[in-house]
Amino acid sequence: DYSEIDFSDIEKQFEMTMSLASSLRSVVVVDNAPIIDQSKEAKLFNVFKKIFKDIGKIVENGIDMPRDPETGMSKGYLFIEFETPEQADLAVKQANGYQLDRSHVLAVNHFEDIEKYSLMEDEFKEPELEKFTEKEHLKSWLTDERDRDQWVILKENVVSLYWNNKDEQPEHIHSRNNWTETYVSWSPKGTYLVTFHRQGVALWGGDSWNKIVRFVHPDVRYIDFSPNENYMVSWSNEPFMSVTGEPHNLIVWDVNTGTLLRSFAVTNEQLNINEKTKMIEWPVFKWSHDDKYIARMTPGPKGAISIYELPTMNLLDKKSVKVKDLKAFSWSPSDNIIAYWTPENDNTPARVTLLSIPSRSIVQTKNLFNVTDCRLFWQSKGDYLLVRVDRYKKTKKNNFTNFELFRMREKDIPVDVVEIDPNETVNILSWEPNGKRFAFMGMKNGQSGIHIFQVTDGKDINKGAKELVTIEKKGANTICWNPKGRFIVFANLKGQGELCFYDCNDLSELAEGEHFQCTDIQWDPTGRYLISSASAWKVKNDTGYQLWEFNGKPLFKQPMQLFKQIIWRPRPESLLTAAQMKKIRKNLKNYTQKFEEEDSLLKTKVSREIVERRKKLYKEWKEYRIQCQERYKKDKAL
Amino acid sequence: MRPILLNGHTRSLTKIKYNREGDLLFSVSKDHTPTVWYSHNGERLGTYEGHGGTCWDIDVNGTTTRVLTGSGDNTCRLWEATTGKQLHVFETKSAVRSVAFAFGDKEAIFVTDATMGNKSTIHFVKIAENPEEQQPPYKTITTNEAKFSIARWGYLNKTIVVGHDDGTISIFDAKTGELIRKAKDHTDTIQDLQFSNDLSYFITASKDTNSFIYDYETLKVLKRYPTERPVNSAAISPLKDHIILGGGQDAMSVTTTSVTAGKFEVRFFHKIFQEEIGRVKGHFGPINTLAFHPSGKSFASGGEDGYIRIHHLDPDYFTFKYDEEE
Amino acid sequence: REKNIIHERIKIIEKKKEHKEQENTQREEEEQMKRAAKKKQEEEAKKAKMLEENKKREEERLEKMRLEAEKAEAKKLAEKLAEEARQKNVNLKPEDLEDLDTAKLKELQLKQAEEEKREKQRKIEQLTKRLDYTDRAYRIEEIPLLKKDYEE
């Protein structure tokens, strides 16, 4: 969630300087062009002149196509110089991804992006273009025999990747200086490492950590992948002029081909700017779970939800869904259902509506009265939708909250009301991943408590959900569910840094820990480990990270100056079927011995290394002491 | 065992030092009043009244008859150790940063800061048997480079080992005042410099967040103990192969919120393996000064919080040993 | 001349008398002092004895109170332990605890708490291993699928 990152520091740190000569900024590189001999050159040049006709003016003799001196054939790329850098910008934006014919999709990029360092050399060096190699195994990190996970660290200006080695030193994989200019992130299934640059976004991956694709979007700030990594939206604060003359900030990309699918202008009200932080609530466009649709909303009296189909990016049925006074919407994480709510208005009550896409049929609605605000919370499998409803009392003196629980998997989607203590102010709420429990942090008479609720089945006298436990945790300001459910961590971030590891099955605390002034906590994708970290973006001293086992056992501590970010590499869903997993669980005994042996072998190896190091140091020191004594004797004799 | 809290100073501690037998602990602080304590129970035995500024360093001679103190009031003072009687005042032109008796108690040095027109200087004095016959310094060593932050006598009083503001360590011939050797491994002020028992090596504490052990003879770095915070003091255990470090944030940047309460730790490292073996929490602010009891069975720490804590080490501490230690 | 001698003697006798008288007074004074001292000593002894007795009585009283308090505490502890035992379905009857004194009960309580802690720790360790091994087992079985997926 990048909306929480304060970029003002970064902007200062990465003050962008344009150092390149303006003439070279007018040059673009066109790749994936047909490979031809001299005789067809003039014809091809004419085709290019036509393509770029509306975009800009190519200077005289401004097209240069390198040839192989032996065969005389072209190399499949050429340079085009425009009259101005702006025209070159436009060429990149408009023509990148242009379908020349059936087998040639043009890649158009700024010359400076391709080979900016060659400028420093006297002799012109041919830009080294990425050759087509056999496609790398982008999921190879998942085949680690020890079932380890990776993380990326941004420290000062160095990006590094590591394997988690539990209580041992993490294993370094790869590092690069200035790999990103602002921050790093991962694609949702972990396939790509994302870096941010003045010119745009780049995705990296595979064992070689080579660049896989790049999206030119100057001054890009935020991105949002579709759940299956097929598409991506990027946002820049600096709009570029589209062909229609409109300033566009948003671009939707095809990740697999690197092509721009469509760009958008966004009005301030569509942006949903947070009044407190003055930052946009990202993402502005929201993906459906299956990458089929992307939707955005226009709030207010002329409210509408606009749904676009992928990959054409055409507006679904050529019209938006009109929703007067629309406040907020969100996709189900498992079905093409959109939930949205509208406030009370004259004669109509507030209403939560569930809309099926693409049919646009309403599958459920719920009218609500005396509503001040609603918040929509989907359970991760889309089994439940929980709506937090803030209401005012008739006397309008104080507000209270209750929940409306939509049971998505039951016939006709019944809605249950979950009442809570009317004096309770609800702050943070989150669902147990794939589970039936949710936790929220509440405040009552100045006392904060964490409440864990469980969805009841039909037989229970408690309709909807019942409270399992209230936990008093002084100072806790964050709740973080284990990705596998069951366990939860309550933390005090940006303060004393207390961590409490809690088991929601036994309703008992597993352990307590502390990471003084830690600013973030994050589970690994398997739910076996947790990292707490203190980022230099948020605190001055004691930056670094700590690794914990899910049960609260501290495993590894790494203080690190100028440490900024650490992110676990996400994992995609397992290729195993539920039945296969069940079988493995049933036969776990068959694996146990192997793992125990592996672990003890590893332990012996590590401890042997330590012992050897100590022995060596001890011997050296003893020798040094003997030397000292001899020195002393000599001195005495004198 | 619970630590003994020595409560008497009203401002941050600057230096603490045990006498040779370890029955007494001497302390100086920013509150102008050097103090002496019984180390076994923390009882205050007396104070040395007279200074008019922050006291930076204190030393006691080998027979516990004389005490020397240096202060920001531009004086270095000589006292009768057990009565607190002031015996002599050495007037200086700038603050006195560091003081040290020579082995054998016949001589002493004190270091003054550089000010306008005055260089950072080491002053040599002969300590007179009869205080009334006490003479002013008879010799000085000055520097044009980074100023001296601490000075100690070397083996057989032949040399003066000096720490500088820029992290340099230099060794001067005590007789001729010539520079014998110098090393620059630290990058910021040397805050403390303490010798091993036999004076063959010493440990440094630097603002650059590191602590090193140097060989006295060659000025080669033998051991490194990097940390994340400025190190204000470092001491070598006379009993085990351990060292202790203390430090924290700069006094300026310490947050005064209760959040940091009691979190400042003395860190134990294995001297040879350079591995951290433990931490002792307690102070409410950075630790400014550390000293091991001559027996090695306890140590004292003085903090920015104005407290001195004497910690007696647990029996476990003495029995614990790595297998690799023969 | 004789007169003189007598006079002298008288003088001597007078002197002797005086001396004797002085001696007597002195002796009397001394005896008086001795008596006073003895009396004082006796009084002090008496006082000390009284104090001693008071102290003893006070100690006895405190001891009694302590014993009573201990007994009450023991009873409370016993009840608590019995309750805890009941909750955990441990076979421990209140009758079993009746004869135990506080020290023994405390020891028992401590033991019980430690036992619980150990048991919890053991359970957590078991759980940790199970979760770790399950994930690793999944991975081992998934690796061939991943490789096949890539080849295709």
Coordinates of N, CA and C in Angstrom, one line a residue, chain B residues 125-290:
Chain B
V125 N 53.6 17.6 34.8 CA 54.0 18.1 36.1 C 54.6 17.1 37.0
K126 N 55.6 17.5 37.8 CA 56.1 16.6 38.8 C 55.3 16.8 40.1
I127 N 54.9 15.7 40.6 CA 54.1 15.8 41.8 C 55.0 15.9 43.1
A128 N 54.9 17.0 43.8 CA 55.8 17.3 44.9 C 55.4 16.5 46.1
E129 N 56.3 16.0 46.9 CA 56.0 15.3 48.2 C 55.2 16.2 49.1
N130 N 55.8 17.4 49.2 CA 55.1 18.4 50.0 C 54.3 19.3 49.1
P131 N 53.0 19.3 49.2 CA 52.2 20.1 48.3 C 52.5 21.6 48.2
E132 N 53.1 22.1 49.3 CA 53.4 23.5 49.3 C 54.5 23.8 48.4
E133 N 55.3 22.8 48.0 CA 56.4 23.0 47.1 C 56.0 22.7 45.7
Q134 N 54.7 22.4 45.4 CA 54.3 22.0 44.1 C 54.6 23.0 43.0
Q135 N 55.3 22.6 42.0 CA 55.7 23.5 40.9 C 54.7 23.4 39.7
P136 N 54.6 24.4 38.9 CA 53.8 24.4 37.6 C 54.4 23.4 36.6
P137 N 53.6 23.1 35.5 CA 54.1 22.2 34.5 C 55.5 22.5 34.1
Y138 N 56.4 21.5 33.8 CA 57.7 21.8 33.4 C 57.9 21.5 31.9
K139 N 56.9 21.0 31.3 CA 57.1 20.6 29.9 C 55.7 20.5 29.2
T140 N 55.6 20.7 27.9 CA 54.3 20.5 27.2 C 54.5 19.8 25.9
I141 N 53.5 19.2 25.4 CA 53.4 18.7 24.0 C 52.2 19.4 23.4
T142 N 52.3 20.0 22.2 CA 51.2 20.6 21.5 C 51.0 19.9 20.2
T143 N 49.8 20.2 19.6 CA 49.5 19.7 18.3 C 48.9 20.8 17.4
N144 N 49.2 20.7 16.1 CA 48.6 21.6 15.2 C 47.4 20.9 14.5
E145 N 47.3 19.6 14.7 CA 46.3 18.9 14.0 C 45.1 18.8 14.9
A146 N 44.2 17.8 14.7 CA 43.0 17.6 15.5 C 43.4 17.5 16.9
K147 N 42.6 18.2 17.8 CA 42.9 18.4 19.2 C 42.9 17.0 19.9
F148 N 43.6 17.0 21.0 CA 43.7 15.8 21.9 C 42.4 15.7 22.6
S149 N 41.8 14.5 22.7 CA 40.6 14.3 23.5 C 40.9 13.5 24.8
I150 N 42.0 12.7 24.7 CA 42.3 11.9 25.9 C 43.8 11.5 25.8
A151 N 44.5 11.5 27.0 CA 45.9 11.1 27.0 C 46.1 10.1 28.2
R152 N 46.9 9.1 28.0 CA 47.3 8.1 29.0 C 48.7 7.8 28.9
W153 N 49.3 7.4 30.1 CA 50.7 7.0 30.1 C 50.9 5.6 29.5
G154 N 52.0 5.4 28.8 CA 52.3 4.1 28.2 C 53.2 3.3 29.1
Y155 N 53.6 2.2 28.6 CA 54.4 1.2 29.4 C 55.7 1.9 29.9
L156 N 55.9 1.7 31.2 CA 57.1 2.2 31.9 C 57.2 3.8 31.8
N157 N 56.1 4.4 31.7 CA 56.0 5.9 31.6 C 56.9 6.4 30.4
K158 N 57.2 5.5 29.4 CA 58.1 6.0 28.4 C 57.3 6.8 27.3
T159 N 56.1 6.6 27.2 CA 55.3 7.3 26.2 C 54.0 7.8 26.7
I160 N 53.4 8.7 25.9 CA 52.0 9.1 26.2 C 51.2 8.7 25.0
V161 N 50.1 8.0 25.3 CA 49.2 7.5 24.2 C 48.0 8.5 24.2
V162 N 47.7 9.0 23.0 CA 46.8 10.1 22.9 C 45.7 9.8 21.9
G163 N 44.5 10.1 22.2 CA 43.3 10.0 21.3 C 43.0 11.4 20.8
H164 N 42.6 11.5 19.5 CA 42.3 12.9 19.0 C 40.8 13.0 18.6
D165 N 40.5 14.2 18.4 CA 39.1 14.6 18.0 C 38.7 14.0 16.6
D166 N 39.6 13.7 15.8 CA 39.3 13.2 14.4 C 39.4 11.7 14.4
G167 N 39.7 11.1 15.5 CA 39.8 9.6 15.5 C 41.2 9.1 15.5
T168 N 42.2 10.0 15.3 CA 43.6 9.6 15.3 C 44.1 9.1 16.6
I169 N 44.9 8.1 16.6 CA 45.6 7.7 17.9 C 47.1 8.0 17.6
S170 N 47.8 8.7 18.6 CA 49.2 8.9 18.4 C 49.9 8.6 19.7
I171 N 51.2 8.2 19.5 CA 52.1 7.9 20.7 C 53.2 8.9 20.6
F172 N 53.4 9.6 21.7 CA 54.5 10.5 21.9 C 55.6 10.0 22.9
D173 N 56.8 10.3 22.6 CA 57.9 10.0 23.5 C 57.7 10.9 24.8
A174 N 57.6 10.3 25.9 CA 57.3 11.1 27.1 C 58.5 12.0 27.5
K175 N 59.7 11.6 27.1 CA 60.8 12.4 27.4 C 61.0 13.5 26.5
T176 N 61.1 13.2 25.2 CA 61.4 14.2 24.2 C 60.2 14.9 23.6
G177 N 59.0 14.3 23.8 CA 57.8 14.9 23.2 C 57.6 14.7 21.7
E178 N 58.5 13.8 21.2 CA 58.4 13.5 19.7 C 57.3 12.5 19.5
L179 N 56.7 12.7 18.3 CA 55.7 11.7 17.8 C 56.4 10.5 17.4
I180 N 56.0 9.3 18.0 CA 56.7 8.1 17.6 C 55.9 7.4 16.6
R181 N 54.6 7.3 16.7 CA 53.7 6.6 15.8 C 52.3 7.1 15.8
K182 N 51.6 6.9 14.7 CA 50.3 7.4 14.7 C 49.4 6.5 13.8
A183 N 48.1 6.4 14.1 CA 47.2 5.6 13.3 C 45.9 6.2 13.2
K184 N 45.3 6.1 12.0 CA 43.9 6.7 11.9 C 43.0 5.6 11.4
D185 N 42.3 4.9 12.3 CA 41.4 3.9 11.9 C 39.9 4.4 12.2
H186 N 39.8 5.2 13.3 CA 38.5 5.8 13.6 C 38.3 7.0 12.8
T187 N 37.1 7.4 12.6 CA 36.7 8.5 11.8 C 36.1 9.7 12.7
D188 N 36.0 9.4 14.0 CA 35.4 10.5 14.8 C 36.1 10.4 16.2
T189 N 35.8 11.4 17.0 CA 36.4 11.6 18.3 C 36.6 10.3 19.1
I190 N 37.9 10.2 19.7 CA 38.2 9.1 20.6 C 37.6 9.6 22.0
Q191 N 36.6 8.9 22.5 CA 36.0 9.3 23.7 C 36.6 8.6 24.9
D192 N 37.2 7.5 24.7 CA 37.8 6.8 25.8 C 39.0 5.9 25.3
L193 N 39.9 5.6 26.2 CA 41.0 4.8 25.9 C 41.5 4.1 27.2
Q194 N 41.3 2.8 27.2 CA 41.7 2.1 28.5 C 42.6 0.9 28.1
F195 N 43.7 0.8 29.0 CA 44.7 -0.2 28.8 C 44.3 -1.6 29.3
S196 N 45.0 -2.6 28.8 CA 44.9 -3.9 29.4 C 45.8 -3.9 30.7
N197 N 45.7 -4.8 31.5 CA 46.4 -4.9 32.8 C 47.9 -4.7 32.6
D198 N 48.5 -5.4 31.6 CA 49.9 -5.4 31.4 C 50.4 -4.3 30.4
L199 N 49.4 -3.5 30.0 CA 49.7 -2.3 29.1 C 50.2 -2.7 27.7
S200 N 50.0 -3.9 27.3 CA 50.4 -4.3 26.0 C 49.4 -4.0 24.9
Y201 N 48.2 -3.8 25.3 CA 47.2 -3.4 24.3 C 46.1 -2.5 25.0
F202 N 45.4 -1.8 24.2 CA 44.4 -0.9 24.8 C 43.1 -0.9 23.9
I203 N 42.0 -0.5 24.5 CA 40.7 -0.4 23.8 C 40.3 1.1 23.6
T204 N 39.7 1.4 22.5 CA 39.3 2.7 22.2 C 37.7 2.7 22.1
A205 N 37.2 3.9 22.4 CA 35.7 4.1 22.2 C 35.6 5.4 21.3
S206 N 34.9 5.3 20.2 CA 34.8 6.4 19.3 C 33.4 6.8 19.0
K207 N 33.2 8.1 18.7 CA 31.9 8.6 18.3 C 31.5 7.9 17.0
D208 N 32.5 7.4 16.2 CA 32.1 6.8 14.9 C 31.4 5.5 15.1
T209 N 31.0 5.1 16.2 CA 30.2 3.9 16.6 C 31.0 2.6 16.7
N210 N 32.3 2.8 16.6 CA 33.2 1.6 16.7 C 34.1 1.6 18.0
S211 N 34.5 0.4 18.3 CA 35.5 0.3 19.4 C 36.5 -0.7 18.9
F212 N 37.8 -0.3 19.0 CA 38.9 -1.2 18.5 C 39.8 -1.5 19.6
I213 N 40.5 -2.7 19.5 CA 41.6 -3.0 20.4 C 42.9 -2.8 19.5
Y214 N 43.8 -1.9 20.0 CA 45.1 -1.7 19.4 C 46.2 -2.4 20.1
D215 N 47.2 -2.8 19.3 CA 48.4 -3.3 19.9 C 49.2 -2.0 20.3
Y216 N 49.7 -1.9 21.5 CA 50.3 -0.7 22.0 C 51.6 -0.4 21.2
E217 N 52.3 -1.5 20.9 CA 53.7 -1.4 20.3 C 53.6 -0.9 18.8
T218 N 52.6 -1.5 18.1 CA 52.6 -1.3 16.6 C 51.4 -0.4 16.2
L219 N 50.5 -0.1 17.1 CA 49.3 0.6 16.8 C 48.5 -0.1 15.6
K220 N 48.6 -1.4 15.6 CA 47.8 -2.2 14.7 C 46.5 -2.5 15.4
V221 N 45.4 -2.5 14.6 CA 44.1 -2.8 15.1 C 44.0 -4.3 15.2
L222 N 43.8 -4.8 16.5 CA 43.8 -6.3 16.7 C 42.3 -6.8 16.6
K223 N 41.4 -6.0 17.1 CA 40.0 -6.4 17.2 C 39.1 -5.3 16.9
R224 N 38.0 -5.6 16.4 CA 37.0 -4.6 16.0 C 35.6 -4.9 16.6
Y225 N 35.0 -4.0 17.2 CA 33.6 -4.2 17.8 C 32.7 -3.1 17.2
P226 N 32.1 -3.3 16.1 CA 31.3 -2.3 15.5 C 29.9 -2.3 16.2
T227 N 29.3 -1.1 16.3 CA 28.0 -1.0 16.9 C 27.2 0.0 16.0
E228 N 26.0 0.3 16.5 CA 25.2 1.2 15.7 C 25.1 2.6 16.3
R229 N 25.7 2.8 17.4 CA 25.6 4.1 18.1 C 27.0 4.6 18.5
P230 N 27.1 5.9 18.7 CA 28.4 6.4 19.2 C 28.8 5.6 20.4
V231 N 30.1 5.3 20.5 CA 30.6 4.6 21.7 C 31.3 5.6 22.6
N232 N 30.8 5.7 23.9 CA 31.4 6.7 24.7 C 32.5 6.1 25.6
S233 N 32.4 4.8 25.9 CA 33.4 4.3 26.8 C 33.6 2.8 26.5
A234 N 34.8 2.3 26.8 CA 35.0 0.9 26.6 C 36.0 0.4 27.6
A235 N 35.8 -0.8 28.2 CA 36.7 -1.3 29.2 C 37.0 -2.7 29.0
I236 N 38.3 -3.1 29.4 CA 38.7 -4.5 29.2 C 38.6 -5.2 30.5
S237 N 38.0 -6.4 30.5 CA 37.9 -7.1 31.8 C 39.3 -7.6 32.2
P238 N 39.6 -7.4 33.5 CA 40.9 -7.9 34.0 C 40.9 -9.4 34.3
L239 N 39.7 -10.0 34.2 CA 39.5 -11.3 34.7 C 39.3 -12.3 33.5
K240 N 38.3 -11.9 32.6 CA 37.9 -12.8 31.6 C 38.3 -12.2 30.2
D241 N 38.2 -12.9 29.1 CA 38.4 -12.4 27.8 C 37.2 -11.7 27.3
H242 N 36.8 -10.7 28.1 CA 35.6 -9.9 27.7 C 35.9 -8.4 27.7
I243 N 35.1 -7.7 26.9 CA 35.2 -6.2 27.0 C 33.8 -5.7 27.1
I244 N 33.6 -4.5 27.6 CA 32.3 -3.9 27.7 C 32.3 -2.6 27.0
L245 N 31.2 -2.3 26.4 CA 31.0 -1.0 25.7 C 29.8 -0.3 26.2
G246 N 29.9 1.0 26.2 CA 28.7 1.8 26.6 C 28.6 3.0 25.7
G247 N 27.4 3.4 25.4 CA 27.2 4.6 24.6 C 25.8 5.0 24.4
G248 N 25.5 5.5 23.2 CA 24.1 5.9 22.9 C 24.1 7.0 22.0
Q249 N 22.9 7.7 21.9 CA 22.8 8.8 21.0 C 23.6 10.0 21.6
D250 N 23.9 10.9 20.7 CA 24.4 12.2 21.2 C 23.5 12.8 22.2
A251 N 24.0 13.5 23.2 CA 23.1 14.0 24.2 C 22.1 15.0 23.6
M252 N 22.5 15.6 22.5 CA 21.6 16.6 21.8 C 20.4 15.9 21.2
S253 N 20.6 14.7 20.7 CA 19.5 14.1 20.0 C 18.7 13.0 20.8
V254 N 19.0 12.9 22.1 CA 18.3 12.0 22.9 C 16.8 12.5 23.1
T255 N 15.9 11.6 22.8 CA 14.5 11.9 23.0 C 14.3 11.8 24.5
T256 N 13.6 12.8 25.1 CA 13.4 12.8 26.5 C 12.1 12.1 26.9
T257 N 11.4 11.5 25.9 CA 10.2 10.8 26.3 C 10.4 9.6 27.2
S258 N 9.4 9.2 27.9 CA 9.5 8.1 28.8 C 9.7 6.8 28.0
V259 N 9.5 6.8 26.7 CA 9.6 5.6 25.9 C 11.0 5.0 26.0
T260 N 12.0 5.8 26.1 CA 13.3 5.3 26.1 C 13.8 4.9 27.5
A261 N 12.9 5.0 28.5 CA 13.3 4.7 29.8 C 14.0 3.4 30.1
G262 N 15.2 3.6 30.7 CA 15.9 2.4 31.2 C 16.4 1.5 30.1
K263 N 16.5 2.0 28.8 CA 16.8 1.2 27.7 C 18.3 1.2 27.3
F264 N 19.0 2.0 28.0 CA 20.4 2.1 27.5 C 21.3 1.0 28.1
E265 N 22.0 0.3 27.3 CA 22.6 -0.9 27.7 C 24.1 -0.9 27.6
V266 N 24.7 -1.6 28.6 CA 26.1 -1.9 28.6 C 26.2 -3.2 27.8
R267 N 27.1 -3.2 26.7 CA 27.1 -4.4 25.9 C 28.4 -5.2 26.2
F268 N 28.3 -6.5 26.4 CA 29.4 -7.4 26.6 C 29.8 -8.0 25.3
F269 N 31.1 -8.0 25.0 CA 31.6 -8.7 23.8 C 32.7 -9.7 24.3
H270 N 32.8 -10.8 23.5 CA 33.9 -11.6 23.8 C 35.1 -11.0 23.1
K271 N 36.2 -10.7 23.9 CA 37.3 -9.9 23.4 C 37.9 -10.6 22.1
I272 N 38.1 -11.9 22.2 CA 38.8 -12.6 21.1 C 37.9 -12.9 19.9
F273 N 36.7 -13.4 20.2 CA 35.8 -13.8 19.1 C 35.0 -12.6 18.5
Q274 N 35.0 -11.5 19.2 CA 34.3 -10.3 18.8 C 32.8 -10.5 18.7
E275 N 32.3 -11.5 19.4 CA 30.9 -11.8 19.4 C 30.2 -11.2 20.6
E276 N 29.0 -10.6 20.4 CA 28.3 -10.1 21.6 C 27.8 -11.2 22.5
I277 N 28.1 -11.1 23.8 CA 27.6 -12.2 24.7 C 26.5 -11.7 25.6
G278 N 26.3 -10.4 25.7 CA 25.2 -10.1 26.6 C 25.0 -8.6 26.7
R279 N 23.9 -8.2 27.3 CA 23.7 -6.7 27.5 C 23.1 -6.5 28.9
V280 N 23.5 -5.4 29.5 CA 22.9 -5.1 30.8 C 22.2 -3.7 30.7
K281 N 20.9 -3.8 30.8 CA 20.1 -2.5 30.7 C 20.1 -1.8 32.0
G282 N 19.6 -0.5 32.0 CA 19.4 0.2 33.2 C 19.4 1.7 33.1
H283 N 20.3 2.2 32.4 CA 20.4 3.7 32.4 C 19.3 4.3 31.6
F284 N 18.9 5.5 32.0 CA 17.8 6.3 31.3 C 18.4 7.2 30.2
G285 N 19.7 7.2 30.0 CA 20.3 8.0 29.0 C 21.5 7.3 28.5
P286 N 22.2 7.8 27.5 CA 23.5 7.2 27.1 C 24.4 7.0 28.2
I287 N 25.2 6.0 28.0 CA 26.3 5.6 29.0 C 27.5 6.4 28.6
N288 N 28.0 7.2 29.6 CA 29.2 8.0 29.2 C 30.5 7.4 29.7
T289 N 30.5 6.6 30.7 CA 31.8 6.1 31.2 C 31.6 4.7 31.9
L290 N 32.6 3.9 31.7 CA 32.6 2.5 32.2 C 33.9 2.2 32.9

